[in-house]
Short mmCIF file of C-alpha atoms and ligand atoms in Angstrom, two decimals:
data_model
loop_
_atom_site.label_atom_id
_atom_site.label_comp_id
_atom_site.label_asym_id
_atom_site.label_seq_id
_atom_site.Cartn_x
_atom_site.Cartn_y
_atom_site.Cartn_z
CA MET A 247 -26.14 -43.56 74.37
CA ALA A 248 -24.45 -40.40 73.28
CA LEU A 249 -26.77 -39.05 70.73
CA GLN A 250 -29.40 -36.09 71.94
CA GLN A 251 -32.35 -34.97 69.48
CA SER A 252 -34.47 -32.79 69.73
CA ILE A 253 -37.31 -31.63 66.62
CA ASP A 254 -39.19 -29.50 68.81
CA LEU A 255 -37.54 -26.25 66.89
CA ALA A 256 -38.99 -28.02 63.52
CA LEU A 257 -42.64 -28.03 64.28
CA ASP A 258 -45.06 -25.08 63.63
CA ALA A 259 -46.17 -25.15 67.29
CA ASN A 260 -43.28 -23.63 68.18
CA ILE A 261 -41.41 -21.51 65.25
CA GLY A 262 -44.80 -20.12 63.38
CA GLY A 263 -46.16 -20.84 59.90
CA GLY A 264 -42.97 -21.89 58.17
CA GLY A 265 -42.44 -25.18 60.46
CA LEU A 266 -43.90 -28.53 60.04
CA ALA A 267 -47.10 -29.49 61.37
CA GLN A 268 -47.71 -31.53 63.81
CA ALA A 269 -50.40 -33.77 61.57
CA ALA A 270 -47.83 -33.76 58.39
CA LEU A 271 -44.79 -35.05 61.06
CA ASP A 272 -47.33 -37.60 61.95
CA ASP A 273 -48.65 -39.10 59.05
CA ALA A 274 -44.80 -39.07 58.28
CA LEU A 275 -44.20 -41.48 61.22
CA GLY A 276 -46.91 -43.88 60.03
CA LEU A 277 -45.21 -44.28 56.36
CA VAL A 278 -41.95 -44.80 58.98
CA GLY A 279 -43.70 -47.01 60.84
CA GLU A 280 -43.95 -49.14 57.78
CA ALA A 281 -40.84 -48.80 56.89
CA MET A 282 -39.35 -50.45 59.99
CA LYS A 283 -41.99 -53.44 59.73
CA ARG A 284 -39.86 -53.80 56.53
CA LEU A 285 -36.66 -53.39 58.00
CA ALA A 286 -37.39 -55.94 60.68
CA GLU A 287 -38.08 -57.95 57.89
CA ASP A 288 -34.67 -57.36 56.44
CA ASP A 289 -32.49 -57.81 59.81
CA ALA A 290 -34.83 -61.13 60.11
CA SER A 291 -34.08 -62.45 56.86
CA GLY A 292 -30.78 -61.68 56.81
CA ARG A 293 -31.70 -59.46 53.48
CA LEU A 294 -29.53 -56.28 54.92
CA PRO A 295 -26.42 -57.43 56.20
CA LEU A 296 -25.39 -53.89 57.47
CA LEU A 297 -27.83 -54.43 60.22
CA HIS A 298 -25.95 -57.47 61.68
CA MET A 299 -22.53 -55.04 61.70
CA PRO A 300 -23.20 -53.61 64.86
CA ARG A 301 -23.14 -56.76 66.72
CA THR A 302 -20.51 -58.39 64.35
CA THR A 303 -17.11 -58.95 65.94
CA ASP A 304 -14.99 -61.69 64.33
CA ASP A 305 -13.87 -59.52 61.34
CA LEU A 306 -12.27 -57.37 63.96
CA ALA A 307 -9.05 -59.46 64.28
CA SER A 308 -8.03 -59.45 60.33
CA ILE A 309 -8.62 -55.67 60.17
CA ARG A 310 -6.43 -55.28 62.77
CA GLU A 311 -3.87 -57.62 61.44
CA ALA A 312 -4.33 -55.82 57.76
CA ALA A 313 -3.85 -52.62 59.92
CA ALA A 314 -0.74 -53.52 61.55
CA PHE A 315 0.65 -54.34 58.00
CA LEU A 316 -0.11 -50.89 57.25
CA ARG A 317 1.30 -49.20 59.77
CA ASP A 318 4.47 -51.52 59.90
CA ASP A 319 7.33 -49.28 58.86
CA ALA A 320 5.01 -46.74 57.29
CA THR A 321 5.74 -42.79 57.21
CA ASP A 322 2.17 -42.63 55.31
CA VAL A 323 -0.63 -44.70 54.27
CA VAL A 324 -2.33 -43.92 51.22
CA VAL A 325 -5.92 -44.82 50.41
CA LEU A 326 -7.09 -45.00 47.18
CA GLY A 327 -10.74 -44.97 46.17
CA VAL A 328 -13.71 -43.00 45.99
CA GLY A 329 -17.50 -42.04 47.39
CA GLY A 330 -18.58 -44.80 49.74
CA SER A 331 -14.96 -46.91 48.84
CA SER A 332 -13.17 -43.27 50.61
CA LEU A 333 -15.45 -40.61 52.84
CA GLY A 334 -16.65 -43.53 55.60
CA GLY A 335 -12.84 -43.81 56.47
CA GLN A 336 -12.34 -40.33 56.12
CA THR A 337 -15.14 -39.62 59.05
CA LEU A 338 -13.32 -41.61 60.84
CA ALA A 339 -9.88 -41.06 60.85
CA GLN A 340 -10.93 -37.11 61.47
CA LEU A 341 -11.16 -38.07 65.06
CA LYS A 342 -7.33 -38.46 64.29
CA ASP A 343 -7.47 -34.95 62.78
CA TYR A 344 -7.26 -35.96 59.13
CA ALA A 345 -7.88 -33.08 56.76
CA VAL A 346 -8.48 -30.85 59.92
CA PRO A 347 -7.91 -27.05 59.13
CA GLY A 348 -4.30 -26.48 60.85
CA THR A 349 -4.05 -29.48 62.77
CA GLY A 350 -4.02 -31.82 59.88
CA ARG A 351 -0.72 -30.96 59.05
CA PHE A 352 0.98 -31.95 62.29
CA THR A 353 -0.25 -35.56 62.75
CA GLU A 354 2.00 -38.42 63.73
CA SER A 355 3.15 -41.18 61.65
CA PRO A 356 1.73 -42.76 60.06
CA ARG A 357 0.22 -39.80 57.81
CA ILE A 358 -2.84 -40.98 56.02
CA HIS A 359 -3.78 -39.62 52.76
CA PHE A 360 -7.17 -40.22 51.10
CA LEU A 361 -6.61 -39.51 47.15
CA ASP A 362 -10.62 -39.48 46.27
CA ASN A 363 -10.67 -36.95 43.82
CA LEU A 364 -9.38 -37.15 40.53
CA ASP A 365 -7.28 -34.03 39.90
CA PRO A 366 -3.82 -34.74 37.75
CA ILE A 367 -1.58 -31.74 39.37
CA THR A 368 -2.93 -33.37 42.99
CA PHE A 369 -2.14 -36.90 42.01
CA ASP A 370 1.47 -35.26 40.41
CA ARG A 371 2.24 -33.55 43.37
CA VAL A 372 1.50 -36.18 45.93
CA LEU A 373 3.25 -39.03 44.10
CA HIS A 374 6.53 -36.40 44.04
CA LYS A 375 6.37 -35.67 47.64
CA LEU A 376 5.88 -39.19 48.87
CA PRO A 377 8.62 -40.75 50.44
CA LEU A 378 7.56 -43.94 48.27
CA SER A 379 10.37 -45.99 50.10
CA SER A 380 7.88 -45.94 53.69
CA THR A 381 4.62 -45.60 52.50
CA LYS A 382 2.02 -48.06 52.14
CA PHE A 383 -1.02 -47.76 49.70
CA VAL A 384 -4.32 -49.61 50.30
CA ALA A 385 -6.73 -48.92 47.12
CA ILE A 386 -10.83 -49.98 47.67
CA SER A 387 -13.33 -50.52 45.06
CA LYS A 388 -16.70 -52.58 45.73
CA SER A 389 -17.01 -53.04 42.16
CA GLY A 390 -13.08 -52.76 41.10
CA GLY A 391 -14.70 -51.22 38.19
CA THR A 392 -14.43 -47.77 39.06
CA GLY A 393 -11.95 -45.47 36.71
CA GLU A 394 -10.38 -42.92 38.94
CA THR A 395 -9.55 -45.82 41.43
CA LEU A 396 -8.16 -47.89 38.69
CA MET A 397 -6.25 -44.74 37.06
CA GLN A 398 -5.03 -44.19 40.56
CA THR A 399 -3.60 -47.59 41.45
CA ILE A 400 -1.61 -47.84 38.02
CA ALA A 401 -0.28 -44.66 38.06
CA VAL A 402 1.00 -45.89 41.95
CA LEU A 403 2.56 -48.71 40.58
CA THR A 404 4.15 -47.26 37.75
CA ALA A 405 5.95 -44.97 40.53
CA LEU A 406 6.58 -47.36 42.17
CA GLU A 407 8.43 -48.95 39.21
CA LYS A 408 10.33 -45.64 38.60
CA ALA A 409 11.41 -45.43 41.83
CA GLY A 410 12.91 -49.20 41.38
CA LEU A 411 10.56 -50.68 44.30
CA ARG A 412 8.04 -52.24 41.99
CA ALA A 413 9.32 -55.56 42.25
CA HIS A 414 7.70 -55.70 45.97
CA PRO A 415 4.09 -54.25 45.59
CA LYS A 416 2.77 -56.80 47.59
CA ASP A 417 4.92 -55.67 50.45
CA VAL A 418 3.64 -51.92 50.28
CA PHE A 419 -0.11 -52.59 48.91
CA LEU A 420 -3.63 -54.17 49.89
CA GLY A 421 -6.79 -53.99 48.03
CA VAL A 422 -10.24 -54.35 49.59
CA SER A 423 -12.71 -55.47 46.58
CA GLU A 424 -15.56 -57.92 46.49
CA PRO A 425 -14.94 -61.55 45.93
CA ARG A 426 -14.97 -62.67 42.67
CA LYS A 427 -18.24 -63.20 40.77
CA ASP A 428 -18.22 -66.23 37.67
CA GLY A 429 -18.64 -64.12 34.48
CA VAL A 430 -17.96 -60.47 36.31
CA LYS A 431 -14.64 -58.86 35.80
CA ASN A 432 -12.80 -57.39 38.78
CA ALA A 433 -10.34 -54.88 37.03
CA LEU A 434 -8.99 -54.33 40.42
CA ARG A 435 -8.17 -57.51 41.37
CA ASP A 436 -7.11 -58.57 37.84
CA LEU A 437 -4.51 -55.60 38.09
CA LEU A 438 -3.14 -56.26 41.79
CA GLU A 439 -3.66 -60.03 42.49
CA PRO A 440 -0.53 -60.82 39.49
CA GLU A 441 1.50 -58.56 41.82
CA GLY A 442 0.95 -60.93 44.55
CA VAL A 443 -1.33 -58.30 46.45
CA ARG A 444 -3.52 -59.43 49.50
CA PHE A 445 -7.23 -58.32 49.17
CA LEU A 446 -9.66 -58.11 51.82
CA ASP A 447 -13.14 -59.27 50.98
CA HIS A 448 -15.61 -56.11 50.38
CA HIS A 449 -19.00 -56.98 52.23
CA PRO A 450 -21.34 -58.61 48.73
CA GLY A 451 -23.84 -57.20 50.62
CA ILE A 452 -23.17 -54.02 52.08
CA GLY A 453 -23.02 -50.80 48.98
CA GLY A 454 -19.95 -48.53 49.41
CA ARG A 455 -22.23 -45.70 50.96
CA TYR A 456 -23.47 -48.34 53.74
CA SER A 457 -19.69 -49.24 54.29
CA VAL A 458 -17.96 -47.54 56.89
CA LEU A 459 -18.54 -49.97 59.60
CA THR A 460 -16.75 -52.90 57.60
CA ASN A 461 -13.31 -53.40 56.82
CA VAL A 462 -14.02 -50.33 54.15
CA GLY A 463 -14.14 -47.51 56.67
CA LEU A 464 -12.53 -49.96 59.67
CA LEU A 465 -9.12 -50.65 58.27
CA PRO A 466 -7.34 -46.96 57.73
CA ALA A 467 -9.65 -46.22 61.33
CA ALA A 468 -7.16 -49.07 62.83
CA ALA A 469 -4.12 -48.18 61.06
CA LEU A 470 -4.67 -44.86 62.57
CA GLY A 471 -4.94 -46.70 65.98
CA LEU A 472 -8.69 -45.91 66.57
CA ASP A 473 -10.90 -48.31 68.96
CA ILE A 474 -12.80 -49.98 66.08
CA GLU A 475 -14.55 -52.09 68.40
CA ALA A 476 -16.32 -48.91 70.00
CA ILE A 477 -16.89 -47.61 66.83
CA ARG A 478 -19.04 -50.62 66.09
CA ARG A 479 -20.70 -50.44 70.06
CA GLY A 480 -21.87 -47.25 68.84
CA ALA A 481 -23.57 -48.49 66.17
CA ALA A 482 -25.33 -50.48 68.05
CA ASP A 483 -26.53 -47.67 70.51
CA ALA A 484 -28.51 -46.32 67.54
CA TYR A 485 -29.33 -49.80 66.21
CA GLU A 486 -30.87 -50.88 69.94
CA PRO A 487 -34.74 -48.84 70.08
CA PHE A 488 -34.99 -50.82 66.67
CA ARG A 489 -34.04 -54.31 68.26
CA ASN A 490 -36.19 -53.24 70.85
CA GLY A 491 -39.72 -52.55 69.05
CA ALA A 492 -39.66 -49.05 69.84
CA ALA A 493 -42.37 -46.75 68.38
CA ALA A 494 -41.26 -44.60 65.16
CA LYS A 495 -41.52 -41.76 67.71
CA ASP A 496 -39.33 -42.84 70.17
CA ALA A 497 -36.56 -44.25 67.96
CA PRO A 498 -34.26 -41.64 67.06
CA ALA A 499 -33.27 -42.53 63.58
CA ALA A 500 -36.68 -43.36 62.77
CA LEU A 501 -38.09 -39.99 64.04
CA GLY A 502 -35.36 -38.08 62.20
CA ALA A 503 -36.80 -40.34 59.14
CA ALA A 504 -40.19 -38.98 59.31
CA LEU A 505 -38.93 -35.31 59.80
CA ASN A 506 -37.12 -35.02 56.41
CA VAL A 507 -40.10 -37.23 55.04
CA ALA A 508 -42.41 -34.54 56.40
CA ALA A 509 -40.35 -31.58 55.23
CA ALA A 510 -39.63 -32.71 51.70
CA LYS A 511 -43.81 -33.25 51.54
CA ALA A 512 -43.99 -29.72 52.93
CA GLY A 513 -41.67 -28.25 50.07
CA LYS A 514 -38.86 -27.75 52.02
CA GLY A 515 -36.56 -29.28 49.10
CA ILE A 516 -32.85 -28.62 50.87
CA ALA A 517 -31.36 -30.40 53.80
CA VAL A 518 -28.73 -28.70 55.59
CA THR A 519 -26.59 -30.65 58.03
CA MET A 520 -24.63 -28.23 60.26
CA ALA A 521 -22.00 -29.48 62.16
CA TYR A 522 -20.16 -27.26 64.78
CA ALA A 523 -17.01 -29.44 65.16
CA ASP A 524 -14.15 -29.56 62.70
CA ARG A 525 -13.88 -33.44 63.30
CA LEU A 526 -17.52 -33.40 61.96
CA GLU A 527 -16.83 -31.50 58.39
CA ARG A 528 -15.92 -35.06 56.71
CA PHE A 529 -19.06 -36.61 58.72
CA THR A 530 -21.35 -33.87 56.71
CA ARG A 531 -19.35 -34.86 53.63
CA TRP A 532 -20.57 -38.65 53.88
CA TRP A 533 -23.96 -38.01 54.70
CA VAL A 534 -24.03 -35.56 51.72
CA GLN A 535 -23.32 -38.64 49.67
CA LEU A 536 -25.33 -41.25 51.41
CA TRP A 537 -28.69 -38.94 51.32
CA ALA A 538 -28.16 -38.24 47.54
CA GLU A 539 -27.79 -41.39 46.17
CA SER A 540 -30.31 -43.15 48.46
CA VAL A 541 -32.97 -40.86 47.88
CA GLY A 542 -32.51 -38.96 44.45
CA LYS A 543 -34.56 -41.01 42.29
CA ASP A 544 -37.88 -41.30 40.51
CA GLY A 545 -38.31 -37.22 40.61
CA LYS A 546 -38.18 -37.51 44.33
CA GLY A 547 -35.48 -36.58 47.45
CA THR A 548 -34.12 -33.67 48.79
CA GLN A 549 -30.87 -31.91 48.17
CA PRO A 550 -28.46 -32.63 51.07
CA VAL A 551 -26.01 -29.65 51.93
CA ALA A 552 -23.25 -29.86 54.33
CA ALA A 553 -22.38 -26.97 56.18
CA ILE A 554 -20.21 -26.20 59.08
CA GLY A 555 -19.97 -23.81 62.26
CA PRO A 556 -19.14 -21.15 62.67
CA VAL A 557 -17.59 -20.57 59.87
CA ASP A 558 -20.71 -20.98 57.69
CA GLN A 559 -22.04 -18.77 59.70
CA HIS A 560 -20.00 -16.18 57.76
CA SER A 561 -20.89 -17.14 54.32
CA GLN A 562 -24.18 -19.29 53.89
CA GLN A 563 -26.32 -17.93 57.11
CA GLN A 564 -27.31 -15.01 55.21
CA LEU A 565 -29.34 -17.46 52.49
CA TYR A 566 -30.39 -19.85 55.49
CA LEU A 567 -32.18 -16.56 57.48
CA ALA A 568 -33.65 -14.49 54.40
CA GLY A 569 -33.68 -16.83 51.60
CA PRO A 570 -36.41 -19.00 50.83
CA ASN A 571 -38.07 -21.01 53.80
CA ASP A 572 -37.30 -24.43 51.70
CA LYS A 573 -35.15 -26.09 53.90
CA LEU A 574 -34.87 -28.70 56.39
CA PHE A 575 -31.82 -27.51 59.35
CA THR A 576 -29.90 -30.11 61.35
CA VAL A 577 -27.64 -28.11 63.82
CA LEU A 578 -25.04 -30.95 65.06
CA THR A 579 -23.06 -29.64 68.04
CA THR A 580 -20.37 -31.48 70.86
CA GLY A 581 -19.85 -30.86 74.12
CA VAL A 582 -17.53 -27.83 73.78
CA ALA A 583 -18.26 -25.50 76.37
CA GLY A 584 -15.35 -24.89 78.75
CA LYS A 585 -12.82 -26.27 76.14
CA GLY A 586 -9.89 -24.76 74.15
CA PRO A 587 -7.85 -21.69 75.12
CA VAL A 588 -8.91 -19.13 77.51
CA MET A 589 -9.45 -15.60 77.07
CA ASN A 590 -6.98 -13.34 78.76
CA GLU A 591 -9.38 -10.78 80.77
CA ALA A 592 -6.65 -7.18 79.64
CA LEU A 593 -6.40 -8.39 76.01
CA ALA A 594 -10.24 -9.26 76.28
CA LYS A 595 -10.42 -5.34 77.32
CA ARG A 596 -8.26 -3.97 75.30
CA ALA A 597 -10.00 -5.87 72.38
CA GLY A 598 -13.27 -3.90 73.56
CA GLN A 599 -14.53 -7.49 74.07
CA ALA A 600 -14.85 -7.77 78.22
CA ALA A 601 -17.73 -10.46 77.79
CA PHE A 602 -14.96 -12.84 76.20
CA ALA A 603 -12.49 -12.02 80.08
CA GLY A 604 -12.20 -15.72 81.56
CA LYS A 605 -14.30 -17.50 78.56
CA THR A 606 -12.63 -20.27 76.32
CA ILE A 607 -13.32 -20.40 72.48
CA GLY A 608 -15.35 -23.85 73.45
CA ASP A 609 -17.83 -21.21 75.01
CA LEU A 610 -18.24 -19.31 72.10
CA VAL A 611 -18.79 -22.07 69.57
CA ALA A 612 -21.14 -23.46 72.30
CA ALA A 613 -23.03 -20.41 72.44
CA GLN A 614 -23.21 -19.87 68.63
CA GLY A 615 -24.49 -23.79 67.99
CA ARG A 616 -27.46 -22.70 70.68
CA ALA A 617 -28.23 -19.33 69.13
CA MET A 618 -28.01 -20.31 65.57
CA ALA A 619 -30.66 -22.87 66.08
CA ASP A 620 -32.80 -20.32 68.08
CA THR A 621 -32.18 -17.72 65.29
CA PHE A 622 -33.59 -20.34 62.56
CA ALA A 623 -36.35 -20.92 64.66
CA LYS A 624 -36.76 -17.19 65.53
CA ASN A 625 -37.27 -17.05 62.12
CA SER A 626 -39.46 -19.63 61.29
CA ARG A 627 -36.72 -22.20 59.53
CA PRO A 628 -37.39 -25.36 60.86
CA THR A 629 -34.82 -26.90 62.68
CA ARG A 630 -33.56 -30.10 64.37
CA GLN A 631 -30.89 -30.26 67.00
CA ILE A 632 -28.62 -33.13 67.38
CA HIS A 633 -25.90 -33.16 70.28
CA VAL A 634 -23.34 -35.62 71.34
CA GLU A 635 -21.27 -34.40 74.45
CA THR A 636 -17.95 -36.47 73.70
CA LEU A 637 -16.99 -36.93 70.20
CA ASP A 638 -15.06 -40.48 70.33
CA GLU A 639 -15.14 -43.35 68.58
CA ARG A 640 -18.47 -44.68 70.32
CA ALA A 641 -20.66 -41.45 69.56
CA LEU A 642 -19.18 -41.47 65.88
CA GLY A 643 -20.03 -44.82 65.37
CA GLU A 644 -23.71 -44.05 66.83
CA LEU A 645 -23.89 -40.82 64.80
CA LEU A 646 -23.21 -42.98 61.65
CA MET A 647 -25.65 -45.91 62.14
CA HIS A 648 -28.37 -43.22 63.29
CA PHE A 649 -27.79 -41.50 59.86
CA MET A 650 -27.67 -44.72 58.13
CA LEU A 651 -31.02 -46.23 59.61
CA GLU A 652 -32.58 -42.57 58.99
CA THR A 653 -31.72 -42.89 55.30
CA ILE A 654 -32.79 -46.11 54.82
CA LEU A 655 -36.27 -45.78 56.89
CA ALA A 656 -36.86 -42.19 54.86
CA GLY A 657 -35.96 -43.97 51.72
CA TYR A 658 -38.57 -46.96 52.31
CA ALA A 659 -41.04 -44.05 53.17
CA MET A 660 -40.92 -41.99 49.99
CA GLY A 661 -41.30 -44.91 47.81
CA VAL A 662 -37.53 -45.47 46.46
CA ASP A 663 -34.80 -47.76 46.90
CA PRO A 664 -32.40 -46.35 48.76
CA PHE A 665 -29.57 -49.20 47.80
CA ASP A 666 -28.74 -48.44 44.46
CA GLN A 667 -28.01 -45.23 42.18
CA PRO A 668 -28.86 -46.25 38.50
CA ALA A 669 -28.76 -42.83 37.31
CA VAL A 670 -24.73 -42.23 38.51
CA GLU A 671 -23.53 -44.86 35.28
CA GLU A 672 -25.12 -42.65 32.75
CA ALA A 673 -21.91 -39.75 33.04
CA LYS A 674 -19.48 -42.72 33.67
CA ILE A 675 -20.21 -44.37 30.00
CA LEU A 676 -20.41 -41.40 28.41
CA ALA A 677 -16.31 -40.64 30.02
CA LYS A 678 -15.42 -43.84 28.95
CA GLU A 679 -16.40 -43.14 25.24
CA TYR A 680 -14.56 -39.61 25.30
CA LEU A 681 -11.70 -41.07 26.84
CA ALA A 682 -11.77 -43.68 24.28
CA GLN A 683 -12.04 -40.55 21.30
CA GLY A 684 -9.05 -38.87 22.67
O1 F6P B 1563 -15.99 -48.74 45.76
P1 F6P B 1563 -16.55 -48.50 44.29
O2 F6P B 1563 -17.27 -49.63 43.51
O3 F6P B 1563 -15.29 -48.27 43.34
O4 F6P B 1563 -17.90 -47.25 43.84
C1 F6P B 1563 -17.28 -45.71 44.20
C2 F6P B 1563 -18.49 -45.26 44.43
O5 F6P B 1563 -19.03 -44.94 43.02
C3 F6P B 1563 -20.73 -44.98 43.07
O6 F6P B 1563 -21.02 -46.50 42.53
C4 F6P B 1563 -21.14 -44.10 42.38
O7 F6P B 1563 -20.33 -43.73 41.54
C5 F6P B 1563 -20.62 -44.95 44.32
O8 F6P B 1563 -22.54 -45.45 44.91
C6 F6P B 1563 -19.89 -45.76 45.01
O9 F6P B 1563 -19.53 -45.11 46.62
#
């Protein structure tokens, strides 16, 4: 197990009145214990196929084969899709520097682009700059009906046609969507299948925000050369205590769920995840969707906030420490001590920072992550610490599964359905009405 979790700095016995009472945590552990029984039934009955994903291997060959198609002769791979159809892939791709400030621009071929947000200027510019003759595309949508993804796909097909390349969309495109269901329209398949474009089936029993361990997340990961089997193995590590029948307090994801439930009941309406690693920035955004869509219903839930350290120390820290004490913090660190450029002694002295001499950038980041958690605690702000020493495929797989389990269990314990998102439909329907009105 790569993930180490401590909730010591969340409890009032250790940080004073702003912390959570042990009795409140015990109550929440009781609720989560019940939720674990439900989860075990979900696993046994097959109702939640996500729980079987960590130990599934029979689909890996087809994912690798599709990834080879995407890589073959490609300078660029463009992933079309939004929300859960994109954020998991982005999270994994960040291990290969996708969207990492500075280095993201120097990634090796194929360069990957996730065009999730719909912005006309971005889309125009990307289509102008992409070498269309050496770019592969994959359009991902579970429902096949998401407007953003459909518009992007139509825009790409049109651009290929304009470039005289439309004769062969099947040679440059892949689709991922649910298998067709009788009587249900699948617009993405309707759009691409007549062009001969091949589809991988989106698992019908796994919703978008829980799909990172399926072909949705693993296809882009494999296209970048990541070890997708290790991602699944890491997920199995997170699930192991549940398979072994551990008590809630001894299963890290269950303990995390209980902490969140207790925090919500104690009026901490905001959950902040602050990761001290550029390569976890997309992870924090993935988690925001996961948490918000899963627990935010029936007037319940807490507001997820993504933060990155140390940069957000220079942006949000003031509020975190001196604003309302209405948050549960998760400080996520990796083993960076001793890594990165070493500070030259003479230059350190010239800058008046003798203590920098011989230290690395990683030494400072490690000190900052530790200091931030301790400062939250000193200011009586409840804080959970999660540490993974080496951020690789296996550790990331474990983190992803940990947070999915934590979210499901928290949803069950809060009495909400963590798998639907009924409120999202309202604005979608209205936007379609407005579009039709012109
Ligand atoms: O994969 P789809 O069906 O295109 O949906 C994309 C996203 O849209 C949502 O349904 C919300 O609008 C998310 O839950 C989902 O991840």
